[in-house]
Amino acid sequence: MQPSDEELYRLMKKGNQDAFARLYERREPALYRFALHMSGSPTVAEEVSHEVFVQLMGPSTRFDETKGSLESFLYGIARNLVRVVRRLGPVAEPVDRAVHHDILGDLIGNETTAMLHRTLRDMPERYRDVVILCDLEERSYEEVAKLIGRPVGTVRSRLHRARALLAARLKRLNAPQEVGAR
Amino acid sequence: MIFEKMPAEEPTCREWTAELVECARRAGRERQPGRELRMHLAACERCSERWDAELLLTSHLSAMRNRTAAFRAREGRGAVLMRDFARMHKVRMIRGWGMALGAAAALVLAVVVGHMAGEAQRKPVHHARQQPSFYESGGDVLSTDASALSSDDFVAVPYTPPLAQGEMVRVVHAELYPEALASMGVEVDPAYTDRLPADVVVGEDGLPRAVRITENSSSF
């Protein structure tokens, strides 16, 4: 049986590096993708997912098991870090990754999908969160509700609203093509 | 009246929207639209448009998910974290040992200082006992009134430390040999060798501060 995140955390706090490595392997990829979708920048995503674990192993970590899961705590740190980075403005990408506009869009390849991603990135955070977690990370409403600390009904209604906004944007994106095709 | 003016399908569309979105999210997977929803989509153009838009959105989100699923931070980042973790815990361990050793040293120091202080407190008493006949005479405590020091009969003992602010004193009745009285600054006829009754003012440290020969021996 796999040890829970919280068990690994307790071991990690006692200096067990193996527990820390397991926790990192288990949670880092999703945190990286979450930060990537939230920020649109691989550089920011890399720094954020790294910093989340730096903070976790630091002596001043204030994780309290009675207040929620460790995963939720990690997402909370990642969300706050992305928020700070976004507030600071655009991040310079390394030369080997530098492109003119949307680096993630280029990585995604498809132009419409890339545009959709830009729309997602510019959405209010409460909508962006649920689209990323529910539709891109394929988490259940219950899991997302725990991660963001909101009721299931709120998660569902936010996702439906967010999807309506994205669908409308997608419709507008496709409209000129359709006119042109005719 | 207002309900009569609203389009009849409005509430129905609103009711179907949640189901429509959920079916579109899981299109082609575990959830397919039921017969009633399909009938509604066939009848309602607006819902049908929404359905198409939701399906398109799902396909794009799915493409985005598939494209980014393999994205990860560079390999080296994890190794850097593990190194930092090891270093931090090493420092913490050293610091922990340092603190433990420091605490142990402080404890030992406190014990030694406490012991020395106790010795220092005991010493004056011991010293006083060594003085001839002061305690040997089996002195009685007569008073703890510091004002006794201001009495005219008392002679201050020379070379004793001054009393601290608020220090309590005791007045002890004793029988002292002339040498002891002389050492406390009281002149006694050298021809006299017997012990003399005297009141001695003693500080908290056990040292005599003042002495007087009591009335019944005033003839000496």
PDB file of C-alpha atoms in Angstrom, chain A residues 12-13 15-17 20-21 24-25 28-29 32-33 36-37 46-47 50 53-54 57-59 104 107-108 112-113 116-117 134-136 138 141 156 159-160 163-164 166-167 170-171 174, chain B residues 17-19 21-22 24-26 29 49-50 53-58 60-65 67-75 77-86 88-89 92:
ATOM      1  CA  MET A  12      10.381  14.000   5.231  1.00  0.00           C
ATOM      2  CA  LYS A  13      10.268  16.375   8.160  1.00  0.00           C
ATOM      3  CA  GLY A  15      14.994  14.123   7.452  1.00  0.00           C
ATOM      4  CA  ASN A  16      13.996  11.102   5.321  1.00  0.00           C
ATOM      5  CA  GLN A  17      15.201  12.047   1.859  1.00  0.00           C
ATOM      6  CA  PHE A  20      10.871  13.642   0.039  1.00  0.00           C
ATOM      7  CA  ALA A  21      11.912  12.137  -3.297  1.00  0.00           C
ATOM      8  CA  TYR A  24       8.395  15.052  -5.334  1.00  0.00           C
ATOM      9  CA  GLU A  25       7.945  12.323  -7.940  1.00  0.00           C
ATOM     10  CA  GLU A  28       5.748  17.637  -9.063  1.00  0.00           C
ATOM     11  CA  PRO A  29       4.524  16.824 -12.606  1.00  0.00           C
ATOM     12  CA  TYR A  32       4.386  21.858 -12.958  1.00  0.00           C
ATOM     13  CA  ARG A  33       1.536  21.520 -15.465  1.00  0.00           C
ATOM     14  CA  LEU A  36       2.364  26.036 -16.745  1.00  0.00           C
ATOM     15  CA  HIS A  37      -1.305  26.433 -17.608  1.00  0.00           C
ATOM     16  CA  GLU A  46       9.648  25.271 -13.498  1.00  0.00           C
ATOM     17  CA  GLU A  47      10.494  27.899 -10.903  1.00  0.00           C
ATOM     18  CA  HIS A  50      10.670  23.982  -7.639  1.00  0.00           C
ATOM     19  CA  PHE A  53       9.120  21.983  -2.703  1.00  0.00           C
ATOM     20  CA  VAL A  54      11.744  24.387  -1.403  1.00  0.00           C
ATOM     21  CA  MET A  57      11.161  21.369   3.079  1.00  0.00           C
ATOM     22  CA  GLY A  58      11.887  24.708   4.740  1.00  0.00           C
ATOM     23  CA  PRO A  59      11.709  24.991   8.524  1.00  0.00           C
ATOM     24  CA  LEU A 104       3.096  27.446 -24.607  1.00  0.00           C
ATOM     25  CA  LEU A 107       4.497  24.166 -27.870  1.00  0.00           C
ATOM     26  CA  ILE A 108       0.881  23.142 -28.222  1.00  0.00           C
ATOM     27  CA  THR A 112      -6.741  27.454 -32.387  1.00  0.00           C
ATOM     28  CA  THR A 113      -5.750  25.437 -29.344  1.00  0.00           C
ATOM     29  CA  LEU A 116      -7.760  28.996 -26.603  1.00  0.00           C
ATOM     30  CA  HIS A 117      -4.936  28.575 -24.145  1.00  0.00           C
ATOM     31  CA  CYS A 134     -11.209  19.584 -13.950  1.00  0.00           C
ATOM     32  CA  ASP A 135     -10.688  19.505 -17.701  1.00  0.00           C
ATOM     33  CA  LEU A 136      -6.931  19.524 -18.211  1.00  0.00           C
ATOM     34  CA  GLU A 138      -9.146  15.468 -15.216  1.00  0.00           C
ATOM     35  CA  TYR A 141     -15.403  17.836  -8.794  1.00  0.00           C
ATOM     36  CA  ARG A 156     -19.332  22.811 -11.002  1.00  0.00           C
ATOM     37  CA  LEU A 159     -16.543  25.263 -14.581  1.00  0.00           C
ATOM     38  CA  HIS A 160     -19.780  25.578 -16.545  1.00  0.00           C
ATOM     39  CA  ARG A 163     -16.588  26.648 -20.395  1.00  0.00           C
ATOM     40  CA  ALA A 164     -19.339  28.929 -21.664  1.00  0.00           C
ATOM     41  CA  LEU A 166     -14.263  29.569 -23.649  1.00  0.00           C
ATOM     42  CA  ALA A 167     -16.873  28.151 -26.013  1.00  0.00           C
ATOM     43  CA  LEU A 170     -13.853  29.540 -29.680  1.00  0.00           C
ATOM     44  CA  LYS A 171     -16.953  30.377 -31.689  1.00  0.00           C
ATOM     45  CA  ASN A 174     -13.841  30.031 -35.811  1.00  0.00           C
TER      46      ASN A 174
ATOM     47  CA  THR B  17     -27.497  23.061 -19.840  1.00  0.00           C
ATOM     48  CA  ALA B  18     -25.822  21.295 -16.917  1.00  0.00           C
ATOM     49  CA  GLU B  19     -26.481  17.875 -18.413  1.00  0.00           C
ATOM     50  CA  VAL B  21     -22.056  20.421 -20.508  1.00  0.00           C
ATOM     51  CA  GLU B  22     -21.344  17.263 -18.518  1.00  0.00           C
ATOM     52  CA  ALA B  24     -19.895  17.239 -23.771  1.00  0.00           C
ATOM     53  CA  ARG B  25     -17.034  17.136 -21.249  1.00  0.00           C
ATOM     54  CA  ARG B  26     -17.085  13.344 -21.365  1.00  0.00           C
ATOM     55  CA  ARG B  29     -16.110   8.390 -23.067  1.00  0.00           C
ATOM     56  CA  GLU B  49     -25.335  25.316 -30.999  1.00  0.00           C
ATOM     57  CA  ARG B  50     -24.148  25.185 -27.413  1.00  0.00           C
ATOM     58  CA  ALA B  53     -19.508  24.533 -29.167  1.00  0.00           C
ATOM     59  CA  GLU B  54     -19.028  22.408 -26.053  1.00  0.00           C
ATOM     60  CA  LEU B  55     -17.922  19.434 -28.130  1.00  0.00           C
ATOM     61  CA  LEU B  56     -15.441  21.603 -30.015  1.00  0.00           C
ATOM     62  CA  LEU B  57     -14.149  23.008 -26.754  1.00  0.00           C
ATOM     63  CA  THR B  58     -13.752  19.514 -25.359  1.00  0.00           C
ATOM     64  CA  HIS B  60      -9.404  21.455 -28.036  1.00  0.00           C
ATOM     65  CA  LEU B  61      -8.997  20.986 -24.299  1.00  0.00           C
ATOM     66  CA  SER B  62      -8.300  17.336 -24.912  1.00  0.00           C
ATOM     67  CA  ALA B  63      -5.616  18.269 -27.474  1.00  0.00           C
ATOM     68  CA  MET B  64      -4.136  20.724 -24.998  1.00  0.00           C
ATOM     69  CA  ARG B  65      -4.151  18.063 -22.276  1.00  0.00           C
ATOM     70  CA  ARG B  67       0.076  17.892 -25.761  1.00  0.00           C
ATOM     71  CA  THR B  68       1.095  19.052 -22.295  1.00  0.00           C
ATOM     72  CA  ALA B  69       0.721  15.743 -20.429  1.00  0.00           C
ATOM     73  CA  ALA B  70       4.376  14.906 -20.925  1.00  0.00           C
ATOM     74  CA  PHE B  71       5.640  18.374 -19.995  1.00  0.00           C
ATOM     75  CA  ARG B  72       7.892  18.300 -16.990  1.00  0.00           C
ATOM     76  CA  ALA B  73      10.530  20.403 -15.377  1.00  0.00           C
ATOM     77  CA  ARG B  74      14.074  19.728 -16.513  1.00  0.00           C
ATOM     78  CA  GLU B  75      15.753  16.656 -15.060  1.00  0.00           C
ATOM     79  CA  ARG B  77      15.781  20.417 -10.923  1.00  0.00           C
ATOM     80  CA  GLY B  78      14.871  17.395  -8.837  1.00  0.00           C
ATOM     81  CA  ALA B  79      18.523  16.583  -8.210  1.00  0.00           C
ATOM     82  CA  VAL B  80      19.141  20.153  -7.048  1.00  0.00           C
ATOM     83  CA  LEU B  81      16.234  19.871  -4.619  1.00  0.00           C
ATOM     84  CA  MET B  82      17.485  16.567  -3.248  1.00  0.00           C
ATOM     85  CA  ARG B  83      20.938  18.048  -2.728  1.00  0.00           C
ATOM     86  CA  ASP B  84      19.465  21.059  -0.952  1.00  0.00           C
ATOM     87  CA  PHE B  85      17.355  18.764   1.201  1.00  0.00           C
ATOM     88  CA  ALA B  86      20.375  16.685   2.219  1.00  0.00           C
ATOM     89  CA  MET B  88      19.658  21.406   4.959  1.00  0.00           C
ATOM     90  CA  HIS B  89      19.088  18.373   7.112  1.00  0.00           C
ATOM     91  CA  ARG B  92      19.901  21.029  11.005  1.00  0.00           C
TER      92      ARG B  92
END
